[in-house]
Amino acid sequence: MSGAKVLKIYVPEHIGIDEYEARLLLAVELYREARLTLKQAAELAGLCVEDFMKELSRRKISIINLDEKELKEELRIAEDIVREARS
């Protein structure tokens, strides 16, 4: 991951997570907050995109991470495609 920063954190032992789970939790949260793309979050978690998507699904987090403006634009494009297909 280019432009990466190494962070060293201490997690209380009683929490019971290892480095893999900590990276996964961080990736999931940063994706949920739209601070990372799906691909970036998958890389941070050390997973392929497909496995990261499965993890998001398991955690009931949408893989579609669009804001309202982006969603409206996607719907407009879809409507244009349907309209063109019907003509």
PDB file of N, CA and C in Angstrom:
ATOM      1  N   MET A   1       0.858  -1.167   0.000  1.00  0.00           N
ATOM      2  CA  MET A   1       0.000   0.000   0.000  1.00  0.00           C
ATOM      3  C   MET A   1       0.902   1.227   0.000  1.00  0.00           C
ATOM      4  N   SER A   2       0.914   1.980  -1.091  1.00  0.00           N
ATOM      5  CA  SER A   2       1.779   3.141  -1.169  1.00  0.00           C
ATOM      6  C   SER A   2       1.263   4.254  -0.258  1.00  0.00           C
ATOM      7  N   GLY A   3       2.193   5.069   0.205  1.00  0.00           N
ATOM      8  CA  GLY A   3       1.798   6.145   1.096  1.00  0.00           C
ATOM      9  C   GLY A   3       1.290   5.645   2.433  1.00  0.00           C
ATOM     10  N   ALA A   4       1.732   4.473   2.821  1.00  0.00           N
ATOM     11  CA  ALA A   4       1.244   3.866   4.067  1.00  0.00           C
ATOM     12  C   ALA A   4       2.012   4.418   5.261  1.00  0.00           C
ATOM     13  N   LYS A   5       1.371   4.372   6.385  1.00  0.00           N
ATOM     14  CA  LYS A   5       1.949   4.813   7.646  1.00  0.00           C
ATOM     15  C   LYS A   5       1.896   3.637   8.611  1.00  0.00           C
ATOM     16  N   VAL A   6       2.973   3.394   9.301  1.00  0.00           N
ATOM     17  CA  VAL A   6       3.005   2.311  10.284  1.00  0.00           C
ATOM     18  C   VAL A   6       2.547   2.868  11.624  1.00  0.00           C
ATOM     19  N   LEU A   7       1.544   2.223  12.201  1.00  0.00           N
ATOM     20  CA  LEU A   7       1.042   2.617  13.507  1.00  0.00           C
ATOM     21  C   LEU A   7       1.306   1.496  14.497  1.00  0.00           C
ATOM     22  N   LYS A   8       1.679   1.847  15.670  1.00  0.00           N
ATOM     23  CA  LYS A   8       1.883   0.856  16.722  1.00  0.00           C
ATOM     24  C   LYS A   8       0.865   1.172  17.812  1.00  0.00           C
ATOM     25  N   ILE A   9      -0.035   0.218  18.055  1.00  0.00           N
ATOM     26  CA  ILE A   9      -1.045   0.431  19.091  1.00  0.00           C
ATOM     27  C   ILE A   9      -0.984  -0.710  20.100  1.00  0.00           C
ATOM     28  N   TYR A  10      -1.406  -0.407  21.276  1.00  0.00           N
ATOM     29  CA  TYR A  10      -1.468  -1.414  22.326  1.00  0.00           C
ATOM     30  C   TYR A  10      -2.933  -1.681  22.636  1.00  0.00           C
ATOM     31  N   VAL A  11      -3.297  -2.947  22.586  1.00  0.00           N
ATOM     32  CA  VAL A  11      -4.675  -3.352  22.832  1.00  0.00           C
ATOM     33  C   VAL A  11      -4.678  -4.215  24.095  1.00  0.00           C
ATOM     34  N   PRO A  12      -5.544  -3.899  25.046  1.00  0.00           N
ATOM     35  CA  PRO A  12      -5.599  -4.712  26.263  1.00  0.00           C
ATOM     36  C   PRO A  12      -5.839  -6.192  25.934  1.00  0.00           C
ATOM     37  N   GLU A  13      -5.112  -7.059  26.597  1.00  0.00           N
ATOM     38  CA  GLU A  13      -5.210  -8.500  26.324  1.00  0.00           C
ATOM     39  C   GLU A  13      -6.619  -9.043  26.500  1.00  0.00           C
ATOM     40  N   HIS A  14      -7.369  -8.499  27.450  1.00  0.00           N
ATOM     41  CA  HIS A  14      -8.699  -9.049  27.719  1.00  0.00           C
ATOM     42  C   HIS A  14      -9.659  -8.860  26.539  1.00  0.00           C
ATOM     43  N   ILE A  15      -9.319  -7.964  25.604  1.00  0.00           N
ATOM     44  CA  ILE A  15     -10.167  -7.785  24.424  1.00  0.00           C
ATOM     45  C   ILE A  15     -10.083  -9.019  23.537  1.00  0.00           C
ATOM     46  N   GLY A  16      -8.935  -9.662  23.530  1.00  0.00           N
ATOM     47  CA  GLY A  16      -8.795 -10.940  22.834  1.00  0.00           C
ATOM     48  C   GLY A  16      -8.758 -10.871  21.316  1.00  0.00           C
ATOM     49  N   ILE A  17      -8.152  -9.803  20.763  1.00  0.00           N
ATOM     50  CA  ILE A  17      -8.023  -9.761  19.310  1.00  0.00           C
ATOM     51  C   ILE A  17      -6.554  -9.797  18.918  1.00  0.00           C
ATOM     52  N   ASP A  18      -6.307 -10.354  17.739  1.00  0.00           N
ATOM     53  CA  ASP A  18      -4.945 -10.382  17.229  1.00  0.00           C
ATOM     54  C   ASP A  18      -4.778  -9.292  16.161  1.00  0.00           C
ATOM     55  N   GLU A  19      -3.600  -9.228  15.563  1.00  0.00           N
ATOM     56  CA  GLU A  19      -3.334  -8.190  14.564  1.00  0.00           C
ATOM     57  C   GLU A  19      -4.276  -8.298  13.370  1.00  0.00           C
ATOM     58  N   TYR A  20      -4.549  -9.526  12.934  1.00  0.00           N
ATOM     59  CA  TYR A  20      -5.452  -9.716  11.795  1.00  0.00           C
ATOM     60  C   TYR A  20      -6.828  -9.114  12.088  1.00  0.00           C
ATOM     61  N   GLU A  21      -7.387  -9.441  13.239  1.00  0.00           N
ATOM     62  CA  GLU A  21      -8.725  -8.936  13.569  1.00  0.00           C
ATOM     63  C   GLU A  21      -8.717  -7.425  13.758  1.00  0.00           C
ATOM     64  N   ALA A  22      -7.652  -6.882  14.334  1.00  0.00           N
ATOM     65  CA  ALA A  22      -7.559  -5.430  14.504  1.00  0.00           C
ATOM     66  C   ALA A  22      -7.537  -4.737  13.147  1.00  0.00           C
ATOM     67  N   ARG A  23      -6.770  -5.291  12.194  1.00  0.00           N
ATOM     68  CA  ARG A  23      -6.714  -4.712  10.840  1.00  0.00           C
ATOM     69  C   ARG A  23      -8.078  -4.819  10.167  1.00  0.00           C
ATOM     70  N   LEU A  24      -8.742  -5.950  10.355  1.00  0.00           N
ATOM     71  CA  LEU A  24     -10.057  -6.153   9.756  1.00  0.00           C
ATOM     72  C   LEU A  24     -11.072  -5.159  10.329  1.00  0.00           C
ATOM     73  N   LEU A  25     -11.078  -5.011  11.646  1.00  0.00           N
ATOM     74  CA  LEU A  25     -12.005  -4.070  12.281  1.00  0.00           C
ATOM     75  C   LEU A  25     -11.758  -2.645  11.811  1.00  0.00           C
ATOM     76  N   LEU A  26     -10.498  -2.264  11.698  1.00  0.00           N
ATOM     77  CA  LEU A  26     -10.161  -0.919  11.225  1.00  0.00           C
ATOM     78  C   LEU A  26     -10.601  -0.739   9.772  1.00  0.00           C
ATOM     79  N   ALA A  27     -10.338  -1.728   8.939  1.00  0.00           N
ATOM     80  CA  ALA A  27     -10.728  -1.652   7.527  1.00  0.00           C
ATOM     81  C   ALA A  27     -12.238  -1.552   7.370  1.00  0.00           C
ATOM     82  N   VAL A  28     -12.976  -2.351   8.121  1.00  0.00           N
ATOM     83  CA  VAL A  28     -14.440  -2.333   8.053  1.00  0.00           C
ATOM     84  C   VAL A  28     -14.966  -0.958   8.459  1.00  0.00           C
ATOM     85  N   GLU A  29     -14.460  -0.420   9.533  1.00  0.00           N
ATOM     86  CA  GLU A  29     -14.949   0.878  10.012  1.00  0.00           C
ATOM     87  C   GLU A  29     -14.582   2.006   9.050  1.00  0.00           C
ATOM     88  N   LEU A  30     -13.365   2.005   8.535  1.00  0.00           N
ATOM     89  CA  LEU A  30     -12.967   3.049   7.590  1.00  0.00           C
ATOM     90  C   LEU A  30     -13.755   2.939   6.290  1.00  0.00           C
ATOM     91  N   TYR A  31     -14.107   1.733   5.880  1.00  0.00           N
ATOM     92  CA  TYR A  31     -14.954   1.567   4.699  1.00  0.00           C
ATOM     93  C   TYR A  31     -16.371   2.066   4.991  1.00  0.00           C
ATOM     94  N   ARG A  32     -16.901   1.689   6.138  1.00  0.00           N
ATOM     95  CA  ARG A  32     -18.256   2.098   6.506  1.00  0.00           C
ATOM     96  C   ARG A  32     -18.382   3.617   6.546  1.00  0.00           C
ATOM     97  N   GLU A  33     -17.330   4.286   6.984  1.00  0.00           N
ATOM     98  CA  GLU A  33     -17.319   5.750   7.045  1.00  0.00           C
ATOM     99  C   GLU A  33     -16.951   6.385   5.703  1.00  0.00           C
ATOM    100  N   ALA A  34     -16.761   5.561   4.660  1.00  0.00           N
ATOM    101  CA  ALA A  34     -16.392   6.016   3.309  1.00  0.00           C
ATOM    102  C   ALA A  34     -15.045   6.726   3.282  1.00  0.00           C
ATOM    103  N   ARG A  35     -14.157   6.321   4.160  1.00  0.00           N
ATOM    104  CA  ARG A  35     -12.809   6.902   4.163  1.00  0.00           C
ATOM    105  C   ARG A  35     -11.853   6.063   3.334  1.00  0.00           C
ATOM    106  N   LEU A  36     -12.268   4.829   3.000  1.00  0.00           N
ATOM    107  CA  LEU A  36     -11.507   3.955   2.110  1.00  0.00           C
ATOM    108  C   LEU A  36     -12.448   3.383   1.074  1.00  0.00           C
ATOM    109  N   THR A  37     -11.918   3.114  -0.114  1.00  0.00           N
ATOM    110  CA  THR A  37     -12.698   2.411  -1.126  1.00  0.00           C
ATOM    111  C   THR A  37     -12.763   0.936  -0.733  1.00  0.00           C
ATOM    112  N   LEU A  38     -13.594   0.200  -1.435  1.00  0.00           N
ATOM    113  CA  LEU A  38     -13.707  -1.232  -1.179  1.00  0.00           C
ATOM    114  C   LEU A  38     -12.354  -1.915  -1.355  1.00  0.00           C
ATOM    115  N   LYS A  39     -11.667  -1.580  -2.437  1.00  0.00           N
ATOM    116  CA  LYS A  39     -10.359  -2.190  -2.711  1.00  0.00           C
ATOM    117  C   LYS A  39      -9.332  -1.806  -1.644  1.00  0.00           C
ATOM    118  N   GLN A  40      -9.298  -0.541  -1.267  1.00  0.00           N
ATOM    119  CA  GLN A  40      -8.349  -0.096  -0.242  1.00  0.00           C
ATOM    120  C   GLN A  40      -8.612  -0.787   1.092  1.00  0.00           C
ATOM    121  N   ALA A  41      -9.872  -0.891   1.455  1.00  0.00           N
ATOM    122  CA  ALA A  41     -10.229  -1.534   2.728  1.00  0.00           C
ATOM    123  C   ALA A  41      -9.857  -3.011   2.701  1.00  0.00           C
ATOM    124  N   ALA A  42     -10.111  -3.672   1.567  1.00  0.00           N
ATOM    125  CA  ALA A  42      -9.753  -5.083   1.443  1.00  0.00           C
ATOM    126  C   ALA A  42      -8.247  -5.261   1.607  1.00  0.00           C
ATOM    127  N   GLU A  43      -7.474  -4.384   0.984  1.00  0.00           N
ATOM    128  CA  GLU A  43      -6.012  -4.456   1.108  1.00  0.00           C
ATOM    129  C   GLU A  43      -5.568  -4.251   2.550  1.00  0.00           C
ATOM    130  N   LEU A  44      -6.169  -3.270   3.228  1.00  0.00           N
ATOM    131  CA  LEU A  44      -5.820  -3.026   4.626  1.00  0.00           C
ATOM    132  C   LEU A  44      -6.118  -4.254   5.478  1.00  0.00           C
ATOM    133  N   ALA A  45      -7.233  -4.901   5.185  1.00  0.00           N
ATOM    134  CA  ALA A  45      -7.627  -6.089   5.954  1.00  0.00           C
ATOM    135  C   ALA A  45      -6.800  -7.317   5.578  1.00  0.00           C
ATOM    136  N   GLY A  46      -6.069  -7.234   4.469  1.00  0.00           N
ATOM    137  CA  GLY A  46      -5.286  -8.382   4.019  1.00  0.00           C
ATOM    138  C   GLY A  46      -6.137  -9.424   3.324  1.00  0.00           C
ATOM    139  N   LEU A  47      -7.238  -8.987   2.718  1.00  0.00           N
ATOM    140  CA  LEU A  47      -8.164  -9.892   2.044  1.00  0.00           C
ATOM    141  C   LEU A  47      -8.308  -9.500   0.579  1.00  0.00           C
ATOM    142  N   CYS A  48      -8.761 -10.444  -0.237  1.00  0.00           N
ATOM    143  CA  CYS A  48      -9.146 -10.078  -1.592  1.00  0.00           C
ATOM    144  C   CYS A  48     -10.493  -9.354  -1.488  1.00  0.00           C
ATOM    145  N   VAL A  49     -10.856  -8.632  -2.535  1.00  0.00           N
ATOM    146  CA  VAL A  49     -12.090  -7.841  -2.510  1.00  0.00           C
ATOM    147  C   VAL A  49     -13.304  -8.737  -2.251  1.00  0.00           C
ATOM    148  N   GLU A  50     -13.341  -9.897  -2.895  1.00  0.00           N
ATOM    149  CA  GLU A  50     -14.484 -10.807  -2.720  1.00  0.00           C
ATOM    150  C   GLU A  50     -14.636 -11.233  -1.254  1.00  0.00           C
ATOM    151  N   ASP A  51     -13.545 -11.607  -0.607  1.00  0.00           N
ATOM    152  CA  ASP A  51     -13.619 -12.023   0.797  1.00  0.00           C
ATOM    153  C   ASP A  51     -13.976 -10.858   1.711  1.00  0.00           C
ATOM    154  N   PHE A  52     -13.489  -9.650   1.371  1.00  0.00           N
ATOM    155  CA  PHE A  52     -13.847  -8.485   2.178  1.00  0.00           C
ATOM    156  C   PHE A  52     -15.331  -8.192   2.046  1.00  0.00           C
ATOM    157  N   MET A  53     -15.869  -8.335   0.827  1.00  0.00           N
ATOM    158  CA  MET A  53     -17.306  -8.141   0.618  1.00  0.00           C
ATOM    159  C   MET A  53     -18.105  -9.148   1.441  1.00  0.00           C
ATOM    160  N   LYS A  54     -17.643 -10.387   1.503  1.00  0.00           N
ATOM    161  CA  LYS A  54     -18.318 -11.409   2.319  1.00  0.00           C
ATOM    162  C   LYS A  54     -18.286 -11.016   3.793  1.00  0.00           C
ATOM    163  N   GLU A  55     -17.153 -10.470   4.224  1.00  0.00           N
ATOM    164  CA  GLU A  55     -17.025 -10.037   5.625  1.00  0.00           C
ATOM    165  C   GLU A  55     -17.980  -8.884   5.920  1.00  0.00           C
ATOM    166  N   LEU A  56     -18.089  -7.935   4.997  1.00  0.00           N
ATOM    167  CA  LEU A  56     -19.040  -6.836   5.173  1.00  0.00           C
ATOM    168  C   LEU A  56     -20.461  -7.376   5.267  1.00  0.00           C
ATOM    169  N   SER A  57     -20.790  -8.313   4.397  1.00  0.00           N
ATOM    170  CA  SER A  57     -22.125  -8.912   4.401  1.00  0.00           C
ATOM    171  C   SER A  57     -22.397  -9.624   5.727  1.00  0.00           C
ATOM    172  N   ARG A  58     -21.407 -10.356   6.208  1.00  0.00           N
ATOM    173  CA  ARG A  58     -21.547 -11.060   7.489  1.00  0.00           C
ATOM    174  C   ARG A  58     -21.820 -10.087   8.630  1.00  0.00           C
ATOM    175  N   ARG A  59     -21.252  -8.894   8.513  1.00  0.00           N
ATOM    176  CA  ARG A  59     -21.430  -7.862   9.540  1.00  0.00           C
ATOM    177  C   ARG A  59     -22.617  -6.940   9.252  1.00  0.00           C
ATOM    178  N   LYS A  60     -23.384  -7.284   8.190  1.00  0.00           N
ATOM    179  CA  LYS A  60     -24.575  -6.525   7.785  1.00  0.00           C
ATOM    180  C   LYS A  60     -24.243  -5.068   7.436  1.00  0.00           C
ATOM    181  N   ILE A  61     -23.112  -4.897   6.739  1.00  0.00           N
ATOM    182  CA  ILE A  61     -22.685  -3.587   6.251  1.00  0.00           C
ATOM    183  C   ILE A  61     -22.797  -3.618   4.733  1.00  0.00           C
ATOM    184  N   SER A  62     -23.480  -2.632   4.188  1.00  0.00           N
ATOM    185  CA  SER A  62     -23.697  -2.579   2.745  1.00  0.00           C
ATOM    186  C   SER A  62     -22.385  -2.453   1.996  1.00  0.00           C
ATOM    187  N   ILE A  63     -22.275  -3.186   0.898  1.00  0.00           N
ATOM    188  CA  ILE A  63     -21.087  -3.043   0.057  1.00  0.00           C
ATOM    189  C   ILE A  63     -21.230  -1.845  -0.876  1.00  0.00           C
ATOM    190  N   ILE A  64     -22.436  -1.319  -0.979  1.00  0.00           N
ATOM    191  CA  ILE A  64     -22.670  -0.127  -1.785  1.00  0.00           C
ATOM    192  C   ILE A  64     -22.520   1.069  -0.855  1.00  0.00           C
ATOM    193  N   ASN A  65     -21.495   1.831  -1.094  1.00  0.00           N
ATOM    194  CA  ASN A  65     -21.143   2.914  -0.180  1.00  0.00           C
ATOM    195  C   ASN A  65     -21.218   4.249  -0.912  1.00  0.00           C
ATOM    196  N   LEU A  66     -22.437   4.620  -1.314  1.00  0.00           N
ATOM    197  CA  LEU A  66     -22.641   5.858  -2.055  1.00  0.00           C
ATOM    198  C   LEU A  66     -23.353   6.885  -1.193  1.00  0.00           C
ATOM    199  N   ASP A  67     -22.976   8.149  -1.382  1.00  0.00           N
ATOM    200  CA  ASP A  67     -23.745   9.185  -0.699  1.00  0.00           C
ATOM    201  C   ASP A  67     -24.997   9.480  -1.532  1.00  0.00           C
ATOM    202  N   GLU A  68     -25.857  10.335  -1.028  1.00  0.00           N
ATOM    203  CA  GLU A  68     -27.139  10.586  -1.690  1.00  0.00           C
ATOM    204  C   GLU A  68     -26.948  11.119  -3.116  1.00  0.00           C
ATOM    205  N   LYS A  69     -26.020  12.025  -3.305  1.00  0.00           N
ATOM    206  CA  LYS A  69     -25.761  12.601  -4.627  1.00  0.00           C
ATOM    207  C   LYS A  69     -25.292  11.518  -5.609  1.00  0.00           C
ATOM    208  N   GLU A  70     -24.358  10.682  -5.171  1.00  0.00           N
ATOM    209  CA  GLU A  70     -23.855   9.610  -6.035  1.00  0.00           C
ATOM    210  C   GLU A  70     -24.957   8.615  -6.377  1.00  0.00           C
ATOM    211  N   LEU A  71     -25.797   8.287  -5.398  1.00  0.00           N
ATOM    212  CA  LEU A  71     -26.885   7.346  -5.631  1.00  0.00           C
ATOM    213  C   LEU A  71     -27.876   7.901  -6.647  1.00  0.00           C
ATOM    214  N   LYS A  72     -28.231   9.185  -6.521  1.00  0.00           N
ATOM    215  CA  LYS A  72     -29.142   9.807  -7.485  1.00  0.00           C
ATOM    216  C   LYS A  72     -28.560   9.775  -8.894  1.00  0.00           C
ATOM    217  N   GLU A  73     -27.271  10.023  -9.022  1.00  0.00           N
ATOM    218  CA  GLU A  73     -26.616   9.983 -10.328  1.00  0.00           C
ATOM    219  C   GLU A  73     -26.643   8.568 -10.903  1.00  0.00           C
ATOM    220  N   GLU A  74     -26.372   7.569 -10.074  1.00  0.00           N
ATOM    221  CA  GLU A  74     -26.417   6.177 -10.531  1.00  0.00           C
ATOM    222  C   GLU A  74     -27.825   5.806 -10.991  1.00  0.00           C
ATOM    223  N   LEU A  75     -28.841   6.240 -10.257  1.00  0.00           N
ATOM    224  CA  LEU A  75     -30.229   5.963 -10.644  1.00  0.00           C
ATOM    225  C   LEU A  75     -30.590   6.658 -11.954  1.00  0.00           C
ATOM    226  N   ARG A  76     -30.109   7.884 -12.142  1.00  0.00           N
ATOM    227  CA  ARG A  76     -30.356   8.609 -13.383  1.00  0.00           C
ATOM    228  C   ARG A  76     -29.739   7.871 -14.571  1.00  0.00           C
ATOM    229  N   ILE A  77     -28.517   7.400 -14.401  1.00  0.00           N
ATOM    230  CA  ILE A  77     -27.841   6.651 -15.461  1.00  0.00           C
ATOM    231  C   ILE A  77     -28.601   5.371 -15.774  1.00  0.00           C
ATOM    232  N   ALA A  78     -29.029   4.660 -14.727  1.00  0.00           N
ATOM    233  CA  ALA A  78     -29.792   3.422 -14.933  1.00  0.00           C
ATOM    234  C   ALA A  78     -31.092   3.695 -15.676  1.00  0.00           C
ATOM    235  N   GLU A  79     -31.774   4.770 -15.334  1.00  0.00           N
ATOM    236  CA  GLU A  79     -33.019   5.136 -16.018  1.00  0.00           C
ATOM    237  C   GLU A  79     -32.756   5.457 -17.489  1.00  0.00           C
ATOM    238  N   ASP A  80     -31.651   6.143 -17.774  1.00  0.00           N
ATOM    239  CA  ASP A  80     -31.289   6.445 -19.161  1.00  0.00           C
ATOM    240  C   ASP A  80     -31.028   5.165 -19.946  1.00  0.00           C
ATOM    241  N   ILE A  81     -30.366   4.213 -19.344  1.00  0.00           N
ATOM    242  CA  ILE A  81     -30.060   2.939 -20.009  1.00  0.00           C
ATOM    243  C   ILE A  81     -31.356   2.198 -20.322  1.00  0.00           C
ATOM    244  N   VAL A  82     -32.267   2.139 -19.357  1.00  0.00           N
ATOM    245  CA  VAL A  82     -33.555   1.464 -19.559  1.00  0.00           C
ATOM    246  C   VAL A  82     -34.335   2.170 -20.664  1.00  0.00           C
ATOM    247  N   ARG A  83     -34.347   3.475 -20.640  1.00  0.00           N
ATOM    248  CA  ARG A  83     -35.082   4.250 -21.659  1.00  0.00           C
ATOM    249  C   ARG A  83     -34.510   3.972 -23.053  1.00  0.00           C
ATOM    250  N   GLU A  84     -33.190   3.941 -23.174  1.00  0.00           N
ATOM    251  CA  GLU A  84     -32.541   3.671 -24.463  1.00  0.00           C
ATOM    252  C   GLU A  84     -32.819   2.243 -24.934  1.00  0.00           C
ATOM    253  N   ALA A  85     -32.847   1.304 -23.996  1.00  0.00           N
ATOM    254  CA  ALA A  85     -33.103  -0.096 -24.364  1.00  0.00           C
ATOM    255  C   ALA A  85     -34.527  -0.289 -24.883  1.00  0.00           C
ATOM    256  N   ARG A  86     -35.439   0.519 -24.401  1.00  0.00           N
ATOM    257  CA  ARG A  86     -36.848   0.387 -24.819  1.00  0.00           C
ATOM    258  C   ARG A  86     -37.117   1.037 -26.166  1.00  0.00           C
ATOM    259  N   SER A  87     -36.214   1.938 -26.608  1.00  0.00           N
ATOM    260  CA  SER A  87     -36.466   2.613 -27.881  1.00  0.00           C
ATOM    261  C   SER A  87     -35.832   1.929 -29.059  1.00  0.00           C
TER     262      SER A  87
END
